[in-house]
mmCIF file of C-alpha atoms and ligand atoms in Angstrom:
data_model
loop_
_atom_site.group_PDB
_atom_site.id
_atom_site.type_symbol
_atom_site.label_atom_id
_atom_site.label_comp_id
_atom_site.label_asym_id
_atom_site.label_seq_id
_atom_site.Cartn_x
_atom_site.Cartn_y
_atom_site.Cartn_z
ATOM 1 C CA UNK O 1 77.725 114.556 210.956
ATOM 2 C CA UNK O 2 74.139 114.073 209.907
ATOM 3 C CA UNK O 3 72.951 110.969 208.214
ATOM 4 C CA UNK O 4 69.611 112.597 207.110
ATOM 5 C CA UNK O 5 69.126 114.706 203.913
ATOM 6 C CA UNK O 6 69.915 118.333 203.947
ATOM 7 C CA UNK O 7 67.545 120.949 202.629
ATOM 8 C CA UNK O 8 68.723 120.363 198.970
ATOM 9 C CA UNK O 9 68.511 116.430 199.439
ATOM 10 C CA UNK O 10 72.112 115.751 199.760
ATOM 11 C CA UNK O 11 73.449 112.899 202.158
ATOM 12 C CA UNK O 12 76.993 113.982 202.389
ATOM 13 C CA UNK O 13 78.072 114.153 198.649
ATOM 14 C CA UNK O 14 75.277 111.879 197.502
ATOM 15 C CA UNK O 15 71.585 112.655 196.436
ATOM 16 C CA UNK O 16 70.478 115.856 194.799
ATOM 17 C CA UNK O 17 68.023 116.176 191.973
ATOM 18 C CA UNK O 18 69.643 115.697 188.573
ATOM 19 C CA UNK O 19 66.646 115.775 186.212
ATOM 20 C CA UNK O 20 65.758 117.131 182.698
ATOM 21 C CA UNK O 21 64.499 120.734 182.788
ATOM 22 C CA UNK O 22 61.218 119.606 181.695
ATOM 23 C CA UNK O 23 60.709 117.615 184.842
ATOM 24 C CA UNK O 24 61.584 120.518 187.040
ATOM 25 C CA UNK O 25 57.912 121.849 187.712
ATOM 26 C CA UNK O 26 56.810 118.261 188.903
ATOM 27 C CA UNK O 27 59.643 117.636 191.353
ATOM 28 C CA UNK O 28 59.609 121.359 192.615
ATOM 29 C CA UNK O 29 55.832 121.233 193.446
ATOM 30 C CA UNK O 30 56.566 118.225 195.494
ATOM 31 C CA UNK O 31 59.617 119.553 197.174
ATOM 32 C CA UNK O 32 57.955 122.665 198.182
ATOM 33 C CA UNK O 33 54.985 120.787 199.712
ATOM 34 C CA UNK O 34 56.032 117.313 201.039
ATOM 35 C CA UNK O 35 57.159 118.412 204.644
ATOM 36 C CA UNK O 36 54.359 120.636 205.174
ATOM 37 C CA UNK O 37 51.702 118.058 204.144
ATOM 38 C CA UNK O 38 53.371 115.300 206.246
ATOM 39 C CA UNK O 39 53.169 117.613 209.176
ATOM 40 C CA UNK O 40 49.377 118.349 208.786
ATOM 41 C CA UNK O 41 47.418 116.772 211.655
ATOM 42 C CA UNK O 42 44.667 115.660 209.028
ATOM 43 C CA UNK O 43 47.550 113.936 206.920
ATOM 44 C CA UNK O 44 49.038 112.174 210.122
ATOM 45 C CA UNK O 45 45.642 111.026 211.341
ATOM 46 C CA UNK O 46 44.662 109.310 208.018
ATOM 47 C CA UNK O 47 48.196 107.940 207.360
ATOM 48 C CA UNK O 48 48.273 106.304 210.890
ATOM 49 C CA UNK O 49 44.695 105.103 210.602
ATOM 50 C CA UNK O 50 45.521 103.381 207.317
ATOM 51 C CA UNK O 51 48.677 101.965 208.756
ATOM 52 C CA UNK O 52 46.790 100.536 211.627
ATOM 53 C CA UNK O 53 43.424 99.244 209.963
ATOM 54 C CA UNK O 54 44.484 98.526 206.380
ATOM 55 C CA UNK O 55 48.163 97.538 206.574
ATOM 56 C CA UNK O 56 47.880 95.834 209.928
ATOM 57 C CA UNK O 57 50.296 97.820 211.983
ATOM 58 C CA UNK O 58 52.144 97.784 214.310
ATOM 59 C CA UNK O 59 53.941 94.776 212.906
ATOM 60 C CA UNK O 60 55.171 92.273 215.641
ATOM 61 C CA UNK O 61 58.730 92.432 216.908
ATOM 62 C CA UNK O 62 59.169 88.644 217.446
ATOM 63 C CA UNK O 63 61.842 87.055 219.563
ATOM 64 C CA UNK O 64 63.271 84.351 217.550
ATOM 65 C CA UNK O 65 64.134 81.837 220.207
ATOM 66 C CA UNK O 66 65.284 78.855 218.250
ATOM 67 C CA UNK O 67 67.331 81.011 215.744
ATOM 68 C CA UNK O 68 68.899 82.831 218.816
ATOM 69 C CA UNK O 69 69.875 79.515 220.352
ATOM 70 C CA UNK O 70 71.674 78.259 217.303
ATOM 71 C CA UNK O 71 73.663 81.522 217.022
ATOM 72 C CA UNK O 72 74.056 81.974 220.757
ATOM 73 C CA UNK O 73 72.703 85.587 220.846
ATOM 74 C CA UNK O 74 69.420 87.558 220.968
ATOM 75 C CA UNK O 75 67.694 87.917 217.590
ATOM 76 C CA UNK O 76 64.491 89.758 217.030
ATOM 77 C CA UNK O 77 62.546 89.819 213.884
ATOM 78 C CA UNK O 78 60.671 92.881 212.637
ATOM 79 C CA UNK O 79 57.706 91.205 210.963
ATOM 80 C CA UNK O 80 57.196 93.441 207.837
ATOM 81 C CA UNK O 81 56.123 90.179 206.118
ATOM 82 C CA UNK O 82 52.883 90.410 207.961
ATOM 83 C CA UNK O 83 52.004 93.872 206.234
ATOM 84 C CA UNK O 84 49.142 93.678 203.749
ATOM 85 C CA UNK O 85 50.394 92.591 200.488
ATOM 86 C CA UNK O 86 53.109 90.964 202.227
ATOM 87 C CA UNK O 87 56.029 93.504 202.536
ATOM 88 C CA UNK O 88 57.166 96.783 203.684
ATOM 89 C CA UNK O 89 56.429 98.476 200.426
ATOM 90 C CA UNK O 90 52.822 99.315 201.128
ATOM 91 C CA UNK O 91 53.906 101.776 203.977
ATOM 92 C CA UNK O 92 55.358 104.021 201.250
ATOM 93 C CA UNK O 93 52.550 103.611 198.761
ATOM 94 C CA UNK O 94 49.991 104.560 201.389
ATOM 95 C CA UNK O 95 52.022 107.560 202.234
ATOM 96 C CA UNK O 96 52.378 108.674 198.634
ATOM 97 C CA UNK O 97 48.615 108.100 197.646
ATOM 98 C CA UNK O 98 47.736 110.444 200.607
ATOM 99 C CA UNK O 99 50.311 112.998 199.492
ATOM 100 C CA UNK O 100 48.829 112.809 195.900
ATOM 101 C CA UNK O 101 45.324 113.392 197.057
ATOM 102 C CA UNK O 102 46.597 116.415 199.204
ATOM 103 C CA UNK O 103 48.358 117.785 196.005
ATOM 104 C CA UNK O 104 45.094 117.480 194.119
ATOM 105 C CA UNK O 105 46.166 114.731 191.805
ATOM 106 C CA UNK O 106 43.878 112.299 190.446
ATOM 107 C CA UNK O 107 46.141 110.005 188.437
ATOM 108 C CA UNK O 108 48.953 107.935 189.539
ATOM 109 C CA UNK O 109 51.791 106.305 187.491
ATOM 110 C CA UNK O 110 54.583 104.057 188.873
ATOM 111 C CA UNK O 111 57.463 101.776 187.349
ATOM 112 C CA UNK O 112 57.934 98.316 188.407
ATOM 113 C CA UNK O 113 60.482 95.529 187.780
ATOM 114 C CA UNK O 114 59.349 92.212 189.363
ATOM 115 C CA UNK O 115 55.939 93.833 189.967
ATOM 116 C CA UNK O 116 56.065 94.022 193.753
ATOM 117 C CA UNK O 117 55.948 97.915 193.929
ATOM 118 C CA UNK O 118 53.390 97.828 190.994
ATOM 119 C CA UNK O 119 51.110 95.760 193.165
ATOM 120 C CA UNK O 120 51.576 97.916 196.351
ATOM 121 C CA UNK O 121 50.770 101.005 194.067
ATOM 122 C CA UNK O 122 47.825 99.433 192.291
ATOM 123 C CA UNK O 123 46.441 98.216 195.701
ATOM 124 C CA UNK O 124 46.416 101.757 197.262
ATOM 125 C CA UNK O 125 44.905 103.003 193.929
ATOM 126 C CA UNK O 126 42.001 100.622 194.202
ATOM 127 C CA UNK O 127 41.632 101.550 197.820
ATOM 128 C CA UNK O 128 41.214 105.226 196.952
ATOM 129 C CA UNK O 129 39.478 104.753 193.449
ATOM 130 C CA UNK O 130 42.192 106.590 191.634
ATOM 131 C CA UNK O 131 43.412 105.829 188.075
ATOM 132 C CA UNK O 132 46.648 103.992 187.998
ATOM 133 C CA UNK O 133 49.225 103.295 185.088
ATOM 134 C CA UNK O 134 52.031 101.073 185.896
ATOM 135 C CA UNK O 135 55.065 100.825 183.359
ATOM 136 C CA UNK O 136 56.779 97.489 183.259
ATOM 137 C CA UNK O 137 59.440 96.191 180.812
ATOM 138 C CA UNK O 138 58.105 93.649 178.187
ATOM 139 C CA UNK O 139 60.579 91.187 179.477
ATOM 140 C CA UNK O 140 59.436 91.578 182.978
ATOM 141 C CA UNK O 141 55.921 91.342 182.112
ATOM 142 C CA UNK O 142 56.496 87.907 180.552
ATOM 143 C CA UNK O 143 58.572 86.762 183.611
ATOM 144 C CA UNK O 144 56.179 88.010 186.237
ATOM 145 C CA UNK O 145 52.806 86.890 185.091
ATOM 146 C CA UNK O 146 51.109 86.584 188.608
ATOM 147 C CA UNK O 147 52.084 90.076 189.603
ATOM 148 C CA UNK O 148 50.722 91.516 186.179
ATOM 149 C CA UNK O 149 47.547 89.655 186.803
ATOM 150 C CA UNK O 150 47.159 91.123 190.339
ATOM 151 C CA UNK O 151 47.690 94.586 188.992
ATOM 152 C CA UNK O 152 45.059 94.082 186.341
ATOM 153 C CA UNK O 153 42.703 92.667 188.944
ATOM 154 C CA UNK O 154 43.176 95.625 191.167
ATOM 155 C CA UNK O 155 42.153 97.854 188.200
ATOM 156 C CA UNK O 156 45.655 99.221 186.995
ATOM 157 C CA UNK O 157 46.685 99.433 183.358
ATOM 158 C CA UNK O 158 50.089 97.742 182.870
ATOM 159 C CA UNK O 159 51.826 99.472 180.004
ATOM 160 C CA UNK O 160 54.710 97.551 178.385
ATOM 161 C CA UNK O 161 58.072 99.486 177.999
ATOM 162 C CA UNK O 162 59.358 98.101 174.598
ATOM 163 C CA UNK O 163 62.746 100.079 174.411
ATOM 164 C CA UNK O 164 66.270 99.130 175.519
ATOM 165 C CA UNK O 165 66.680 96.029 177.579
ATOM 166 C CA UNK O 166 62.878 95.978 178.036
ATOM 167 C CA UNK O 167 63.368 95.883 181.830
ATOM 168 C CA UNK O 168 63.145 98.044 184.928
ATOM 169 C CA UNK O 169 65.232 100.971 183.685
ATOM 170 C CA UNK O 170 63.284 101.251 180.435
ATOM 171 C CA UNK O 171 60.016 101.175 182.400
ATOM 172 C CA UNK O 172 61.402 104.142 184.567
ATOM 173 C CA UNK O 173 62.313 106.185 181.422
ATOM 174 C CA UNK O 174 58.696 105.587 180.229
ATOM 175 C CA UNK O 175 57.260 106.606 183.512
ATOM 176 C CA UNK O 176 59.237 109.829 183.692
ATOM 177 C CA UNK O 177 58.165 110.596 179.869
ATOM 178 C CA UNK O 178 54.641 110.223 181.038
ATOM 179 C CA UNK O 179 55.203 112.414 183.892
ATOM 180 C CA UNK O 180 56.673 115.226 181.942
ATOM 181 C CA UNK O 181 53.616 114.996 179.657
ATOM 182 C CA UNK O 182 51.116 115.160 182.551
ATOM 183 C CA UNK O 183 52.406 117.520 185.194
ATOM 184 C CA UNK O 184 49.281 118.882 186.600
ATOM 185 C CA UNK O 185 47.092 115.957 187.294
ATOM 186 C CA UNK O 186 49.614 113.012 187.832
ATOM 187 C CA UNK O 187 51.689 112.014 190.851
ATOM 188 C CA UNK O 188 54.605 109.471 190.263
ATOM 189 C CA UNK O 189 55.047 106.953 193.023
ATOM 190 C CA UNK O 190 58.654 105.847 193.352
ATOM 191 C CA UNK O 191 59.043 102.605 195.147
ATOM 192 C CA UNK O 192 62.325 102.954 197.082
ATOM 193 C CA UNK O 193 64.705 105.644 198.649
ATOM 194 C CA UNK O 194 65.844 106.487 195.016
ATOM 195 C CA UNK O 195 65.194 109.124 192.592
ATOM 196 C CA UNK O 196 65.634 112.856 192.640
ATOM 197 C CA UNK O 197 65.036 114.848 195.928
ATOM 198 C CA UNK O 198 62.672 114.819 197.542
ATOM 199 C CA UNK O 199 61.901 111.109 196.858
ATOM 200 C CA UNK O 200 64.640 109.500 198.934
ATOM 201 C CA UNK O 201 63.755 111.645 201.992
ATOM 202 C CA UNK O 202 60.041 111.318 201.493
ATOM 203 C CA UNK O 203 60.124 107.561 201.140
ATOM 204 C CA UNK O 204 62.471 107.174 204.181
ATOM 205 C CA UNK O 205 60.225 109.092 206.342
ATOM 206 C CA UNK O 206 57.108 107.057 205.368
ATOM 207 C CA UNK O 207 59.170 103.831 205.910
ATOM 208 C CA UNK O 208 60.482 105.145 209.364
ATOM 209 C CA UNK O 209 57.463 103.919 211.125
ATOM 210 C CA UNK O 210 59.575 100.672 211.292
ATOM 211 C CA UNK O 211 62.235 101.977 213.521
ATOM 212 C CA UNK O 212 59.587 104.046 215.367
ATOM 213 C CA UNK O 213 57.808 100.800 216.306
ATOM 214 C CA UNK O 214 61.052 98.972 217.069
ATOM 215 C CA UNK O 215 61.904 101.549 219.709
ATOM 216 C CA UNK O 216 58.969 101.132 221.805
ATOM 217 C CA UNK O 217 58.609 97.347 221.191
ATOM 218 C CA UNK O 218 62.096 96.861 222.242
ATOM 219 C CA UNK O 219 61.497 98.868 225.465
ATOM 220 C CA UNK O 220 58.572 96.850 226.085
ATOM 221 C CA UNK O 221 60.441 93.414 225.829
ATOM 222 C CA UNK O 222 63.963 94.324 226.992
ATOM 223 C CA UNK O 223 63.654 97.471 228.715
ATOM 224 C CA UNK O 224 65.796 99.373 226.374
ATOM 225 C CA UNK O 225 65.058 101.286 223.078
ATOM 226 C CA UNK O 226 68.370 100.488 221.323
ATOM 227 C CA UNK O 227 69.472 97.231 220.067
ATOM 228 C CA UNK O 228 73.129 96.548 219.477
ATOM 229 C CA UNK O 229 72.792 95.831 215.734
ATOM 230 C CA UNK O 230 69.945 96.617 213.278
ATOM 231 C CA UNK O 231 70.284 94.583 210.115
ATOM 232 C CA UNK O 232 68.366 94.924 206.673
ATOM 233 C CA UNK O 233 68.804 93.917 203.110
ATOM 234 C CA UNK O 234 69.367 96.847 200.631
ATOM 235 C CA UNK O 235 67.999 96.848 196.947
ATOM 236 C CA UNK O 236 67.236 100.489 196.608
ATOM 237 C CA UNK O 237 67.224 100.744 200.352
ATOM 238 C CA UNK O 238 63.644 101.590 201.753
ATOM 239 C CA UNK O 239 63.045 98.730 204.070
ATOM 240 C CA UNK O 240 66.499 99.348 205.495
ATOM 241 C CA UNK O 241 66.100 103.136 205.611
ATOM 242 C CA UNK O 242 62.978 102.619 207.627
ATOM 243 C CA UNK O 243 64.703 100.120 210.073
ATOM 244 C CA UNK O 244 67.580 102.395 210.570
ATOM 245 C CA UNK O 245 65.998 105.760 210.605
ATOM 246 C CA UNK O 246 65.501 106.425 214.353
ATOM 247 C CA UNK O 247 69.048 105.025 215.051
ATOM 248 C CA UNK O 248 70.951 106.931 212.267
ATOM 249 C CA UNK O 249 72.198 109.382 214.965
ATOM 250 C CA UNK O 250 72.573 106.854 217.803
ATOM 251 C CA UNK O 251 76.256 105.760 217.330
ATOM 252 C CA UNK O 252 75.937 102.697 219.800
ATOM 253 C CA UNK O 253 73.402 101.108 217.627
ATOM 254 C CA UNK O 254 75.636 99.341 214.817
ATOM 255 C CA UNK O 255 74.019 99.384 211.434
ATOM 256 C CA UNK O 256 74.400 96.460 209.034
ATOM 257 C CA UNK O 257 73.339 96.597 205.317
ATOM 258 C CA UNK O 258 73.111 93.403 203.299
ATOM 259 C CA UNK O 259 73.533 93.364 199.528
ATOM 260 C CA UNK O 260 73.087 90.699 197.074
ATOM 261 C CA UNK O 261 76.383 89.203 195.648
ATOM 262 C CA UNK O 262 74.478 87.019 193.246
ATOM 263 C CA UNK O 263 76.837 84.462 191.906
ATOM 264 C CA UNK O 264 79.818 86.190 193.617
ATOM 265 C CA UNK O 265 80.885 89.693 193.904
ATOM 266 C CA UNK O 266 83.416 89.427 191.159
ATOM 267 C CA UNK O 267 81.482 86.717 189.087
ATOM 268 C CA UNK O 268 80.240 89.432 186.685
ATOM 269 C CA UNK O 269 76.740 88.505 187.846
ATOM 270 C CA UNK O 270 75.962 90.335 191.093
ATOM 271 C CA UNK O 271 74.198 93.480 192.594
ATOM 272 C CA UNK O 272 76.707 94.372 195.234
ATOM 273 C CA UNK O 273 76.831 98.101 194.756
ATOM 274 C CA UNK O 274 79.022 99.092 197.682
ATOM 275 C CA UNK O 275 81.698 96.572 196.621
ATOM 276 C CA UNK O 276 81.688 97.341 192.977
ATOM 277 C CA UNK O 277 80.002 100.750 192.472
ATOM 278 C CA UNK O 278 81.376 104.282 191.909
ATOM 279 C CA UNK O 279 79.811 107.567 191.972
ATOM 280 C CA UNK O 280 77.351 108.143 189.230
ATOM 281 C CA UNK O 281 73.932 109.398 188.330
ATOM 282 C CA UNK O 282 70.996 107.203 188.128
ATOM 283 C CA UNK O 283 67.278 108.175 188.164
ATOM 284 C CA UNK O 284 67.995 111.852 188.982
ATOM 285 C CA UNK O 285 70.245 111.045 191.984
ATOM 286 C CA UNK O 286 73.873 111.077 192.601
ATOM 287 C CA UNK O 287 75.011 107.884 194.348
ATOM 288 C CA UNK O 288 77.030 104.674 193.976
ATOM 289 C CA UNK O 289 76.290 102.851 191.046
ATOM 290 C CA UNK O 290 77.674 99.796 189.114
ATOM 291 C CA UNK O 291 79.188 101.044 185.909
ATOM 292 C CA UNK O 292 81.745 100.363 183.148
ATOM 293 C CA UNK O 293 84.887 102.316 182.973
ATOM 294 C CA UNK O 294 83.227 104.712 180.457
ATOM 295 C CA UNK O 295 80.152 105.188 182.720
ATOM 296 C CA UNK O 296 77.617 102.684 181.116
ATOM 297 C CA UNK O 297 75.373 101.215 183.908
ATOM 298 C CA UNK O 298 76.125 97.513 184.377
ATOM 299 C CA UNK O 299 73.314 94.961 184.231
ATOM 300 C CA UNK O 300 72.751 93.887 187.787
ATOM 301 C CA UNK O 301 71.880 90.222 188.765
ATOM 302 C CA UNK O 302 70.470 88.588 191.818
ATOM 303 C CA UNK O 303 68.284 85.686 192.370
ATOM 304 C CA UNK O 304 66.053 88.014 194.152
ATOM 305 C CA UNK O 305 64.101 90.350 191.913
ATOM 306 C CA UNK O 306 63.877 93.024 194.816
ATOM 307 C CA UNK O 307 67.740 93.316 195.207
ATOM 308 C CA UNK O 308 68.383 93.323 191.423
ATOM 309 C CA UNK O 309 69.163 97.149 191.358
ATOM 310 C CA UNK O 310 72.387 98.550 189.945
ATOM 311 C CA UNK O 311 72.719 101.446 192.531
ATOM 312 C CA UNK O 312 71.474 102.107 196.074
ATOM 313 C CA UNK O 313 69.758 105.109 197.416
ATOM 314 C CA UNK O 314 71.922 108.117 198.486
ATOM 315 C CA UNK O 315 71.421 107.530 202.156
ATOM 316 C CA UNK O 316 72.992 104.344 201.782
ATOM 317 C CA UNK O 317 75.773 105.591 199.685
ATOM 318 C CA UNK O 318 76.621 108.005 202.394
ATOM 319 C CA UNK O 319 76.253 105.446 205.274
ATOM 320 C CA UNK O 320 78.816 103.236 203.277
ATOM 321 C CA UNK O 321 81.542 105.905 202.464
ATOM 322 C CA UNK O 322 81.136 107.437 206.058
ATOM 323 C CA UNK O 323 81.658 104.106 207.616
ATOM 324 C CA UNK O 324 78.360 104.524 209.580
ATOM 325 C CA UNK O 325 77.010 101.118 208.299
ATOM 326 C CA UNK O 326 78.812 98.005 207.642
ATOM 327 C CA UNK O 327 78.001 96.556 204.353
ATOM 328 C CA UNK O 328 78.086 92.577 203.806
ATOM 329 C CA UNK O 329 77.631 90.753 200.482
ATOM 330 C CA UNK O 330 75.672 87.536 200.325
ATOM 331 C CA UNK O 331 75.583 85.204 197.394
ATOM 332 C CA UNK O 332 72.415 83.528 196.044
ATOM 333 C CA UNK O 333 73.331 80.264 197.657
ATOM 334 C CA UNK O 334 73.941 81.566 200.930
ATOM 335 C CA UNK O 335 70.643 83.514 200.809
ATOM 336 C CA UNK O 336 68.718 80.473 199.696
ATOM 337 C CA UNK O 337 70.127 78.270 202.433
ATOM 338 C CA UNK O 338 69.491 80.906 205.254
ATOM 339 C CA UNK O 339 65.843 81.147 203.903
ATOM 340 C CA UNK O 340 65.458 77.516 204.423
ATOM 341 C CA UNK O 341 67.053 77.550 207.772
ATOM 342 C CA UNK O 342 64.642 80.313 209.039
ATOM 343 C CA UNK O 343 61.755 78.207 207.718
ATOM 344 C CA UNK O 344 62.782 75.146 209.513
ATOM 345 C CA UNK O 345 63.716 76.960 212.849
ATOM 346 C CA UNK O 346 60.906 79.362 213.074
ATOM 347 C CA UNK O 347 58.164 78.437 210.781
ATOM 348 C CA UNK O 348 58.488 81.469 208.771
ATOM 349 C CA UNK O 349 59.108 81.478 204.981
ATOM 350 C CA UNK O 350 60.948 84.627 204.178
ATOM 351 C CA UNK O 351 60.944 86.649 200.878
ATOM 352 C CA UNK O 352 64.460 85.895 199.281
ATOM 353 C CA UNK O 353 65.486 89.496 199.639
ATOM 354 C CA UNK O 354 64.984 89.126 203.387
ATOM 355 C CA UNK O 355 66.794 85.752 203.443
ATOM 356 C CA UNK O 356 69.992 87.659 202.435
ATOM 357 C CA UNK O 357 69.741 89.465 205.767
ATOM 358 C CA UNK O 358 69.634 86.125 207.737
ATOM 359 C CA UNK O 359 72.719 84.906 205.961
ATOM 360 C CA UNK O 360 75.007 87.357 207.804
ATOM 361 C CA UNK O 361 74.499 85.203 210.831
ATOM 362 C CA UNK O 362 77.148 82.840 209.345
ATOM 363 C CA UNK O 363 79.455 85.590 208.603
ATOM 364 C CA UNK O 364 79.655 87.559 211.827
ATOM 365 C CA UNK O 365 80.187 86.505 215.350
ATOM 366 C CA UNK O 366 77.762 88.066 217.889
ATOM 367 C CA UNK O 367 77.999 87.960 221.693
ATOM 368 C CA UNK O 368 75.443 86.182 223.830
ATOM 369 C CA UNK O 369 74.038 89.400 225.165
ATOM 370 C CA UNK O 370 74.071 91.292 221.899
ATOM 371 C CA UNK O 371 70.510 92.325 220.863
ATOM 372 C CA UNK O 372 70.103 91.985 217.105
ATOM 373 C CA UNK O 373 67.128 93.092 215.053
ATOM 374 C CA UNK O 374 66.667 91.848 211.553
ATOM 375 C CA UNK O 375 64.184 93.513 209.376
ATOM 376 C CA UNK O 376 62.093 90.711 207.893
ATOM 377 C CA UNK O 377 61.118 92.824 204.883
ATOM 378 C CA UNK O 378 58.631 90.390 203.166
ATOM 379 C CA UNK O 379 57.064 86.922 202.919
ATOM 380 C CA UNK O 380 58.271 84.061 200.675
ATOM 381 C CA UNK O 381 54.958 83.340 199.076
ATOM 382 C CA UNK O 382 55.937 85.133 195.939
ATOM 383 C CA UNK O 383 59.251 83.169 195.785
ATOM 384 C CA UNK O 384 57.881 79.693 196.168
ATOM 385 C CA UNK O 385 58.737 78.675 192.603
ATOM 386 C CA UNK O 386 62.270 79.875 193.134
ATOM 387 C CA UNK O 387 62.598 78.001 196.440
ATOM 388 C CA UNK O 388 61.037 74.709 194.784
ATOM 389 C CA UNK O 389 63.417 74.910 191.684
ATOM 390 C CA UNK O 390 66.459 75.559 193.957
ATOM 391 C CA UNK O 391 65.909 72.876 196.559
ATOM 392 C CA UNK O 392 64.121 70.354 194.182
ATOM 393 C CA UNK O 393 61.055 70.386 196.483
HETATM 394 C C1 PLP J 401 61.385 95.334 197.083
HETATM 395 C C2 PLP J 401 61.675 94.530 198.262
HETATM 396 C C3 PLP J 401 63.103 94.728 198.812
HETATM 397 C C4 PLP J 401 64.094 95.694 198.191
HETATM 398 O O1 PLP J 401 63.554 96.881 198.109
HETATM 399 P P1 PLP J 401 64.254 98.037 199.207
HETATM 400 O O2 PLP J 401 63.850 99.363 198.758
HETATM 401 O O3 PLP J 401 65.797 97.811 199.306
HETATM 402 O O4 PLP J 401 63.612 97.743 200.617
HETATM 403 C C5 PLP J 401 63.369 94.091 199.934
HETATM 404 N N1 PLP J 401 62.556 93.062 200.365
HETATM 405 C C6 PLP J 401 61.250 92.882 199.682
HETATM 406 C C7 PLP J 401 60.420 91.815 200.537
HETATM 407 C C8 PLP J 401 60.874 93.602 198.774
HETATM 408 O O5 PLP J 401 59.626 93.372 198.219
#
């Protein structure tokens, strides 16, 4: 069995491209060209150069000694928190802005929820001097003022989505409407391994640099390429896809995916898609999705904005149903405490998304000789107010 996308963008029974007819020319142009462009030496050279000099790659693979001692096993952290802009998302936006240039596009649009993907997109648009419009729900604009300010400072126009619940899904609808109206000059940068084919596959390939580095870094440090476990949090699933990518077809590497259980899987306030989701279509892709009996998408909840998504990308839906990955749900409380623990033990304040991945250490028993790589997807600066409120600091 393969865990990568087939030619039509299917991961098992998940994926594909379920889009309105009027969007077909846009995705088709991308589909026909993305693999060829990513394979061009000039593309690879510029991508690698920017990852090195601008993003700061390779990010370290750090042996967490005190954390390892506490859990009596060997734990390495992949330090995506040290990427420029503070998380892995920029790996993808760098790749897509270069893709847009190769396709002759001179205008970028994006959707954003909490603003992290909007900032990563506005950053690469500033870098390239390309016009940037970010759609964001009106409610999110009010909730996420610092990221709105960052995007504006970077030269992006932030357009409020005023319909529906005025959050991420409405911003996505506005972005799609824009793309339909501007098929020739505009590229739509999607922020995770979601959306219609070829986005999940393209974004996974851009993020796959994470596991490409883990392989040689682990060989350098431990003399082996393969850890026993690779662990990552899953919102849409892009940091996880990057961390798993080169291990997908290596069965001896066990894959752990960590979802947000919010206030509890069955509390009605959660984002635990694998536990609660059923097959459905969201953002042009067939995948697991939290929905009501008559198919209305359920409003997700998590204390971390980046995991607050009602679905997962099709790769992860397939990893779950095939049993290739073990899915663990972590509550807000467990994640917050794990974030504080990492801070105290290692001097690293993680993004609350990443804190979820560390909380599994209290759920699962590992052997002293196990090699565990945890993807530290981002840093916690953006979450300071949430930590302060939660712990009364
Ligand atoms: C956005 C974000 C996530 C969730 O997105 P994925 O596509 O699932 O990786 C996780 N961690 C951080 C730090 C983020 O900013």
